[in-house]
Coordinates of C-alpha atoms and ligand atoms in Angstrom, one line a residue:
M196 CA -92.0 0.4 -20.5
A197 CA -89.6 1.2 -17.7
V198 CA -87.0 -1.6 -17.0
I199 CA -86.5 -2.5 -13.4
H200 CA -82.9 -3.1 -12.5
L201 CA -81.6 -5.1 -9.5
L202 CA -78.9 -2.8 -8.2
S203 CA -75.4 -4.2 -7.6
Q204 CA -74.2 -4.6 -4.0
N205 CA -71.7 -1.8 -4.6
T206 CA -74.5 0.6 -5.7
I207 CA -76.7 -0.4 -2.8
D208 CA -73.8 0.2 -0.4
Q209 CA -73.1 3.6 -1.9
I210 CA -76.7 4.7 -1.6
A211 CA -77.0 3.4 1.9
A212 CA -73.7 5.1 2.9
G213 CA -75.5 8.4 2.2
E214 CA -77.6 7.9 5.3
V215 CA -74.7 7.2 7.7
V216 CA -71.8 9.1 6.1
E217 CA -72.7 12.7 5.3
R218 CA -69.4 14.3 6.0
P219 CA -66.1 13.8 7.8
R220 CA -67.9 14.5 11.1
S221 CA -70.1 11.4 10.6
V222 CA -67.1 9.2 10.0
V223 CA -65.4 10.4 13.2
K224 CA -68.6 9.9 15.1
E225 CA -69.1 6.3 14.0
L226 CA -65.5 5.4 14.5
T227 CA -65.2 7.0 18.0
E228 CA -68.5 5.4 19.0
N229 CA -67.0 2.0 18.0
A230 CA -64.0 2.7 20.1
I231 CA -66.1 3.5 23.1
D232 CA -68.2 0.4 22.6
A233 CA -64.9 -1.5 22.5
E234 CA -64.2 -0.2 26.0
A235 CA -61.3 1.9 25.1
T236 CA -59.9 4.1 27.9
A237 CA -57.9 6.3 25.5
I238 CA -58.9 7.5 22.0
S239 CA -56.9 9.6 19.7
V240 CA -58.4 11.3 16.7
E241 CA -56.4 13.0 14.0
I242 CA -57.8 14.9 10.9
K243 CA -56.2 16.6 8.0
E244 CA -57.9 19.0 5.6
G245 CA -61.0 19.0 7.8
G246 CA -61.1 15.2 7.7
I247 CA -61.6 15.1 3.9
S248 CA -58.1 13.8 3.1
L249 CA -57.4 11.9 6.3
I250 CA -59.2 10.7 9.4
R251 CA -57.3 8.6 11.9
V252 CA -59.0 7.1 15.0
T253 CA -56.9 5.0 17.3
D254 CA -58.1 3.3 20.4
N255 CA -56.8 0.9 23.1
G256 CA -60.0 -1.1 23.2
S257 CA -60.7 -4.8 22.6
G258 CA -59.5 -5.0 19.0
I259 CA -61.2 -7.1 16.4
E260 CA -60.5 -10.8 16.1
K261 CA -58.8 -11.9 12.9
S262 CA -61.7 -14.1 11.8
Q263 CA -64.2 -11.3 12.3
I264 CA -62.5 -8.5 10.4
R265 CA -64.0 -9.1 7.0
K266 CA -67.5 -9.7 8.5
A267 CA -67.3 -6.4 10.3
F268 CA -67.3 -4.6 7.0
L269 CA -70.5 -6.2 5.7
R270 CA -73.7 -4.3 5.9
H271 CA -75.8 -5.0 9.0
A272 CA -73.0 -6.9 10.6
T273 CA -72.7 -6.2 14.3
S274 CA -71.5 -7.9 17.4
K275 CA -73.7 -5.7 19.6
I276 CA -77.1 -7.3 19.0
E277 CA -78.3 -10.7 17.8
D278 CA -81.9 -10.0 16.9
A279 CA -84.7 -7.5 17.3
Q280 CA -85.4 -8.7 20.9
D281 CA -82.2 -7.1 21.9
L282 CA -83.2 -3.7 20.6
P283 CA -85.1 -2.5 23.7
H284 CA -82.1 -3.2 26.0
I285 CA -79.3 -1.6 23.9
Q286 CA -76.5 -0.3 26.1
S287 CA -73.9 0.2 23.3
L288 CA -73.7 3.3 21.1
G289 CA -73.7 1.3 17.9
F290 CA -76.0 -1.6 16.9
R291 CA -77.1 -1.1 13.3
G292 CA -73.9 -2.7 11.8
E293 CA -73.8 -0.1 9.0
A294 CA -70.9 2.2 9.8
L295 CA -67.9 0.3 8.6
S296 CA -69.7 -0.9 5.4
S297 CA -70.9 2.6 4.7
I298 CA -67.5 4.3 5.3
C299 CA -65.5 1.8 3.3
A300 CA -67.9 2.1 0.3
V301 CA -67.0 5.8 -0.1
S302 CA -63.4 6.1 1.0
Q303 CA -60.0 4.4 1.0
M304 CA -59.9 2.7 4.4
E305 CA -57.2 0.9 6.4
L306 CA -57.6 -1.0 9.6
I307 CA -54.9 -2.1 12.0
T308 CA -56.2 -4.2 14.9
K309 CA -55.0 -6.6 17.5
T310 CA -56.8 -8.3 20.4
Q311 CA -55.2 -9.1 23.8
E312 CA -55.0 -12.8 22.9
D313 CA -53.4 -12.5 19.5
F314 CA -49.7 -12.3 19.1
T315 CA -49.8 -10.2 15.9
G316 CA -52.2 -7.7 14.6
I317 CA -53.9 -7.5 11.2
H318 CA -53.5 -4.8 8.5
Y319 CA -56.7 -4.7 6.4
Q320 CA -57.1 -2.4 3.5
I321 CA -60.4 -1.8 1.7
E322 CA -61.1 0.8 -1.0
G323 CA -64.6 1.6 -2.3
G324 CA -65.8 -1.6 -0.7
A325 CA -63.2 -3.8 -2.4
E326 CA -60.6 -5.6 -0.3
C327 CA -56.9 -4.7 -1.2
E328 CA -54.9 -6.2 1.6
F329 CA -55.1 -8.6 4.5
S330 CA -51.8 -9.2 6.2
E331 CA -50.2 -9.7 9.6
I332 CA -48.5 -6.8 11.2
G333 CA -46.9 -6.0 14.6
A334 CA -49.3 -3.7 16.6
P335 CA -50.3 -2.9 20.1
K336 CA -53.7 -4.0 21.5
G337 CA -56.5 -2.0 20.1
T338 CA -57.7 -0.6 16.8
T339 CA -56.6 2.1 14.3
F340 CA -58.9 3.1 11.5
L341 CA -57.5 5.3 8.7
V342 CA -60.0 6.9 6.3
R343 CA -58.5 8.6 3.3
N344 CA -60.1 10.7 0.6
L345 CA -63.7 10.6 1.6
F346 CA -66.1 10.4 -1.3
Y347 CA -63.2 10.0 -3.7
N348 CA -65.4 7.7 -5.8
V349 CA -68.6 9.7 -5.4
P350 CA -67.8 13.2 -6.9
A351 CA -71.4 14.3 -6.5
R352 CA -71.2 13.9 -2.7
R353 CA -67.7 15.3 -2.5
K354 CA -69.0 18.5 -4.2
F355 CA -71.3 19.1 -1.3
L356 CA -68.6 19.1 1.3
K357 CA -67.7 22.5 2.7
Q358 CA -64.3 24.1 2.9
P359 CA -61.8 22.0 4.9
Q360 CA -61.9 24.6 7.7
T361 CA -65.6 24.3 8.1
E362 CA -65.6 20.6 7.9
G363 CA -62.8 20.6 10.5
S364 CA -64.9 22.8 12.8
Y365 CA -67.8 20.3 12.6
V366 CA -65.4 17.6 13.7
A367 CA -64.1 19.8 16.5
D368 CA -67.6 20.3 17.8
L369 CA -68.2 16.6 17.8
M370 CA -64.9 15.9 19.6
E371 CA -65.7 18.4 22.3
H372 CA -69.1 16.6 22.8
L373 CA -67.3 13.3 22.8
A374 CA -64.9 14.4 25.5
L375 CA -67.8 15.8 27.6
S376 CA -69.8 12.6 27.2
H377 CA -66.9 10.5 28.5
P378 CA -64.8 12.2 31.1
D379 CA -63.6 8.8 32.0
I380 CA -61.8 8.3 28.6
S381 CA -58.6 10.2 27.7
I382 CA -59.4 11.9 24.4
K383 CA -56.8 13.5 22.2
F384 CA -57.7 15.6 19.1
I385 CA -55.1 16.5 16.5
V386 CA -55.8 18.8 13.6
N387 CA -53.2 19.1 10.8
G388 CA -50.5 17.8 13.1
Q389 CA -51.3 20.0 16.1
V390 CA -52.9 18.8 19.3
R391 CA -56.1 20.8 19.8
F392 CA -57.0 19.3 23.2
Q393 CA -56.4 16.3 25.3
T394 CA -58.4 15.2 28.3
S395 CA -56.9 13.2 31.2
G396 CA -59.7 10.6 31.5
N397 CA -59.8 11.1 35.3
N398 CA -63.6 11.2 35.2
Q399 CA -63.9 14.8 36.3
L400 CA -66.5 16.4 34.1
K401 CA -65.7 19.9 35.4
E402 CA -62.1 19.4 34.3
V403 CA -63.2 18.6 30.8
I404 CA -65.4 21.6 30.7
Y405 CA -62.5 23.7 31.8
R406 CA -60.2 22.3 29.1
I407 CA -62.8 23.0 26.4
Y408 CA -64.6 26.2 27.5
G409 CA -62.0 27.8 29.7
K410 CA -62.0 29.4 33.2
E411 CA -64.7 32.0 32.7
V412 CA -67.3 29.3 32.1
T413 CA -66.0 26.9 34.7
D414 CA -66.1 29.6 37.4
H415 CA -69.8 30.0 36.9
L416 CA -71.0 26.4 37.1
I417 CA -73.5 25.0 39.5
E418 CA -73.3 21.2 40.2
F419 CA -76.5 19.5 39.5
S420 CA -77.8 16.0 40.2
L421 CA -81.2 14.5 40.3
N422 CA -82.3 11.0 41.3
G423 CA -85.8 11.1 40.0
K424 CA -88.5 8.4 39.5
S425 CA -88.1 8.4 35.7
V426 CA -84.6 9.8 35.2
R427 CA -81.3 10.3 36.8
V428 CA -79.3 13.4 35.9
R429 CA -75.8 14.7 36.8
G430 CA -73.8 17.5 35.4
F431 CA -73.4 21.2 35.6
L432 CA -75.7 24.2 35.0
G433 CA -74.3 27.5 34.0
K434 CA -75.3 30.4 36.2
P435 CA -78.0 32.5 34.4
E436 CA -75.6 35.4 33.9
Q437 CA -73.6 33.0 31.6
N438 CA -76.6 32.9 29.2
R439 CA -76.1 32.5 25.4
S440 CA -78.1 33.7 22.5
N441 CA -78.5 30.2 21.0
R442 CA -79.0 26.7 22.1
N443 CA -75.6 25.4 21.1
F444 CA -74.5 25.2 24.7
E445 CA -77.3 23.2 25.9
I446 CA -75.4 19.9 25.8
F447 CA -77.3 16.8 26.6
F448 CA -76.1 13.2 26.8
V449 CA -78.5 10.3 27.2
N450 CA -77.0 7.1 28.5
G451 CA -73.6 8.4 27.2
R452 CA -74.9 9.4 23.8
Y453 CA -74.9 13.0 22.6
V454 CA -78.5 13.7 21.5
H455 CA -81.0 16.4 20.6
N456 CA -84.3 15.9 22.3
D457 CA -87.2 18.4 22.5
V458 CA -88.5 17.2 25.8
L459 CA -85.2 17.5 27.6
Q460 CA -84.5 20.8 26.0
K461 CA -87.8 22.3 26.9
A462 CA -87.6 20.9 30.4
V463 CA -84.3 22.5 31.1
E464 CA -85.4 25.8 29.6
E465 CA -88.5 25.7 31.7
G466 CA -86.3 25.3 34.8
Y467 CA -84.4 28.4 33.9
K468 CA -87.4 30.3 32.7
Q469 CA -87.7 32.8 35.6
Y470 CA -83.9 33.4 35.5
L471 CA -83.4 34.2 31.8
M472 CA -84.7 36.8 29.5
Q473 CA -86.6 35.8 26.4
H474 CA -84.4 34.5 23.6
K475 CA -81.6 33.7 26.0
F476 CA -80.5 30.2 26.6
P477 CA -78.5 28.5 29.3
F478 CA -75.1 26.9 29.3
C479 CA -75.4 23.4 30.7
V480 CA -73.7 20.0 30.3
L481 CA -76.1 17.3 31.6
H482 CA -75.8 13.6 31.6
F483 CA -79.3 11.9 31.7
E484 CA -79.6 8.3 32.5
F485 CA -82.7 6.3 31.6
E486 CA -83.6 2.6 31.8
P487 CA -82.7 1.4 28.3
E488 CA -86.4 0.3 27.8
D489 CA -87.6 3.8 28.5
I490 CA -85.9 5.3 25.5
D491 CA -85.9 4.5 21.8
V492 CA -82.6 5.3 20.1
N493 CA -83.5 3.7 16.9
V494 CA -85.2 6.8 15.4
H495 CA -82.5 8.0 13.0
P496 CA -79.5 6.3 11.4
A497 CA -77.2 8.8 12.9
K498 CA -78.8 8.1 16.3
M499 CA -78.8 11.8 17.2
E500 CA -82.4 11.7 18.2
I501 CA -84.2 9.7 20.8
R502 CA -87.8 9.1 21.9
L503 CA -88.7 9.1 25.6
Q504 CA -91.3 6.7 27.0
H505 CA -92.5 8.9 29.9
G506 CA -91.9 12.3 28.4
A507 CA -94.4 14.3 30.5
E508 CA -93.1 12.9 33.8
V509 CA -89.5 13.4 32.8
Y510 CA -90.3 17.0 31.8
A511 CA -91.9 17.8 35.1
E512 CA -89.2 16.3 37.2
I513 CA -86.3 17.9 35.4
A514 CA -87.9 21.4 35.2
A515 CA -88.8 21.4 38.9
A516 CA -85.3 20.1 39.9
I517 CA -83.5 22.8 37.9
R518 CA -85.8 25.5 39.1
D519 CA -85.2 24.5 42.7
R520 CA -81.4 24.2 42.3
L521 CA -81.2 27.7 40.7
H522 CA -83.4 29.0 43.5
E523 CA -81.1 27.4 46.1
I524 CA -78.0 29.0 44.8
E525 CA -77.2 32.6 45.7
L526 CA -77.6 34.1 42.3
I527 CA -77.4 37.8 43.1
P528 CA -73.9 39.0 42.3
D529 CA -71.9 40.6 45.1
V530 CA -73.0 44.3 45.1
L531 CA -71.3 47.0 47.0
L532 CA -74.0 48.3 49.2
T533 CA -72.0 50.4 51.6
E534 CA -68.9 52.5 51.5
E535 CA -67.3 50.3 54.2
K536 CA -67.5 47.2 52.0
E537 CA -65.3 48.6 49.3
Q538 CA -62.6 49.9 51.6
P539 CA -59.5 47.7 51.1
S540 CA -57.9 46.5 54.2
Q541 CA -54.8 48.7 54.0
I542 CA -57.0 51.8 53.9
R543 CA -58.5 50.8 57.2
Q544 CA -55.1 50.9 58.8
A545 CA -53.6 54.2 59.8
P546 CA -51.6 55.2 56.7
E547 CA -48.0 56.4 56.8
P548 CA -47.6 60.1 56.0
F549 CA -46.4 59.4 52.4
E550 CA -49.6 57.4 52.0
V551 CA -51.6 60.5 52.6
N552 CA -49.7 62.4 49.9
R553 CA -50.0 59.5 47.5
T554 CA -53.7 59.0 48.0
S555 CA -54.5 62.7 47.7
R556 CA -52.4 62.8 44.5
I557 CA -54.3 59.8 43.1
Y558 CA -57.5 61.5 44.1
Q559 CA -56.6 64.8 42.4
E560 CA -55.6 62.9 39.2
S561 CA -58.8 61.0 39.2
E562 CA -60.8 64.2 39.7
T563 CA -59.1 65.7 36.6
I564 CA -59.9 62.6 34.5
R565 CA -63.4 62.4 35.7
G566 CA -63.9 66.2 35.2
A567 CA -64.7 65.7 31.5
G568 CA -67.6 63.4 32.2
G569 CA -70.0 64.0 35.1
G570 CA -72.9 61.5 35.1
K571 CA -74.8 60.8 38.3
S572 CA -72.6 57.8 39.3
R573 CA -69.4 59.8 38.9
L574 CA -70.7 62.5 41.2
C575 CA -71.5 59.9 43.8
Q576 CA -68.1 58.4 43.4
R577 CA -66.5 61.9 43.8
E578 CA -68.5 62.4 46.9
Y579 CA -67.5 59.0 48.2
C580 CA -63.8 59.7 47.6
R581 CA -64.0 63.0 49.4
K582 CA -65.6 61.5 52.4
R583 CA -63.0 58.7 52.5
Q584 CA -60.2 61.3 52.2
D585 CA -61.7 63.3 55.1
R586 CA -62.0 60.3 57.3
K587 CA -58.4 59.4 56.7
R588 CA -57.2 62.8 57.5
D589 CA -59.2 62.8 60.7
R590 CA -57.7 59.4 61.7
I591 CA -54.1 60.7 61.1
R592 CA -54.7 63.8 63.0
S593 CA -56.1 61.9 66.0
C594 CA -53.0 59.6 65.8
R595 CA -50.7 62.6 65.9
I596 CA -52.5 64.2 68.8
R597 CA -52.2 61.0 70.7
Ligands
ADP9 P1 -72.0 -1.4 14.9 O1 -71.1 -0.5 15.7 O2 -73.4 -0.9 14.7 O3 -72.0 -2.8 15.5 P2 -70.1 -1.0 12.8 O4 -70.2 -1.2 11.3 O5 -69.7 0.3 13.3 O6 -71.4 -1.5 13.4 O7 -69.0 -2.0 13.3 C1 -69.1 -3.4 13.0 C2 -68.5 -4.2 14.1 O8 -67.0 -4.1 14.0 C3 -68.8 -3.9 15.5 O9 -70.0 -4.5 15.9 C4 -67.6 -4.4 16.3 O10 -67.7 -5.7 16.6 C5 -66.5 -4.2 15.3 N1 -65.7 -3.0 15.6 C6 -65.8 -1.8 14.9 N2 -64.9 -0.9 15.4 C7 -64.3 -1.5 16.4 C8 -63.2 -1.1 17.3 N3 -62.7 0.1 17.3 N4 -62.8 -2.0 18.3 C9 -63.3 -3.2 18.3 N5 -64.3 -3.7 17.5 C10 -64.8 -2.8 16.5
MG10 MG1 -70.6 1.3 15.0

């Protein structure tokens, strides 16, 4: 007969940790979400060896009161809800009270925290769920979490981690999304001692997009906002010519949370439908705002998925608004329709004599280069250059005659 064992708290914690802490990225996600919930205006994240050997998350938020520190590390201990009745109105990113207990069960963790009211901070150390130190320490207001040697006590889990570089790239993706989700927070990301990026926290989403994706992407953005019946949206749509071959750049935030949601994804793609070829996807960074009771974020422990109450309405509103916005914008790239358009301004002026020599020399050179080819467009260009040259000569002659 099989013997039924009651598992120890430590074993329960390690099993439960598996749901929340999958890899370094999950740890960074939970800790940065806590910092945002603590109303931090600046967050600094540092990782070493892809976050496997060290993760440091520092914030300037509220800090944790001395008497609450030990409690914060207990399973299902949270300051964000009191009971199930609060669930439909959740405004915070966290609420399950599982992150700290899960992370400390599978790593060597340190916390330094101080509230505005306290004179000194607290240094708390907990390894594999067991407390090692609780002492006073001088510290600025806010919280720093250090997570060392993730899965040091669960070799089976550690084995499934990828190379530090790959784990680091997962964290980097997360950090980019975090910065895009909160342009109002200054976010600094350091990898192996080097600053990867830092945002100013001036609440300009476009500036964050620029810092992360660069000028090329930022130059092709269309501002988008929608004040619909069921949803409010603000953000940026990439012009269709900036399309991608995968969905990685369809970046959605719902009430400040980075999420995947089929309805939103399909709605956006429907809006772009007539502007994109099949198997091409848009670049977009969109912040959706719903009434908290219209969404269910309690679908998955990692809270990456949400359920929408009025999916059909939301879909229709978003698809139509995006379609209209893209329609509104002049999407046809500037095309040279006439010879006159391409003529630079100095050519329109009467050239000096040396200018004639120079342009005819350039013309001859380009003729020699082009000689080897000879497609239709090249012939047109040659014809065009010849006409331009003739016109110039005529103008100079008429000037001289005058
Ligand atoms: P949850 O975020 O779901 O409440 P966590 O395990 O992540 O659960 O955190 C437990 C509690 O610890 C939080 O409810 C919060 O009160 C406190 N806490 C965690 N991180 C911070 C932080 N960076 N600043 C202030 N308080 C924090
Ligand atoms: Mg949390």
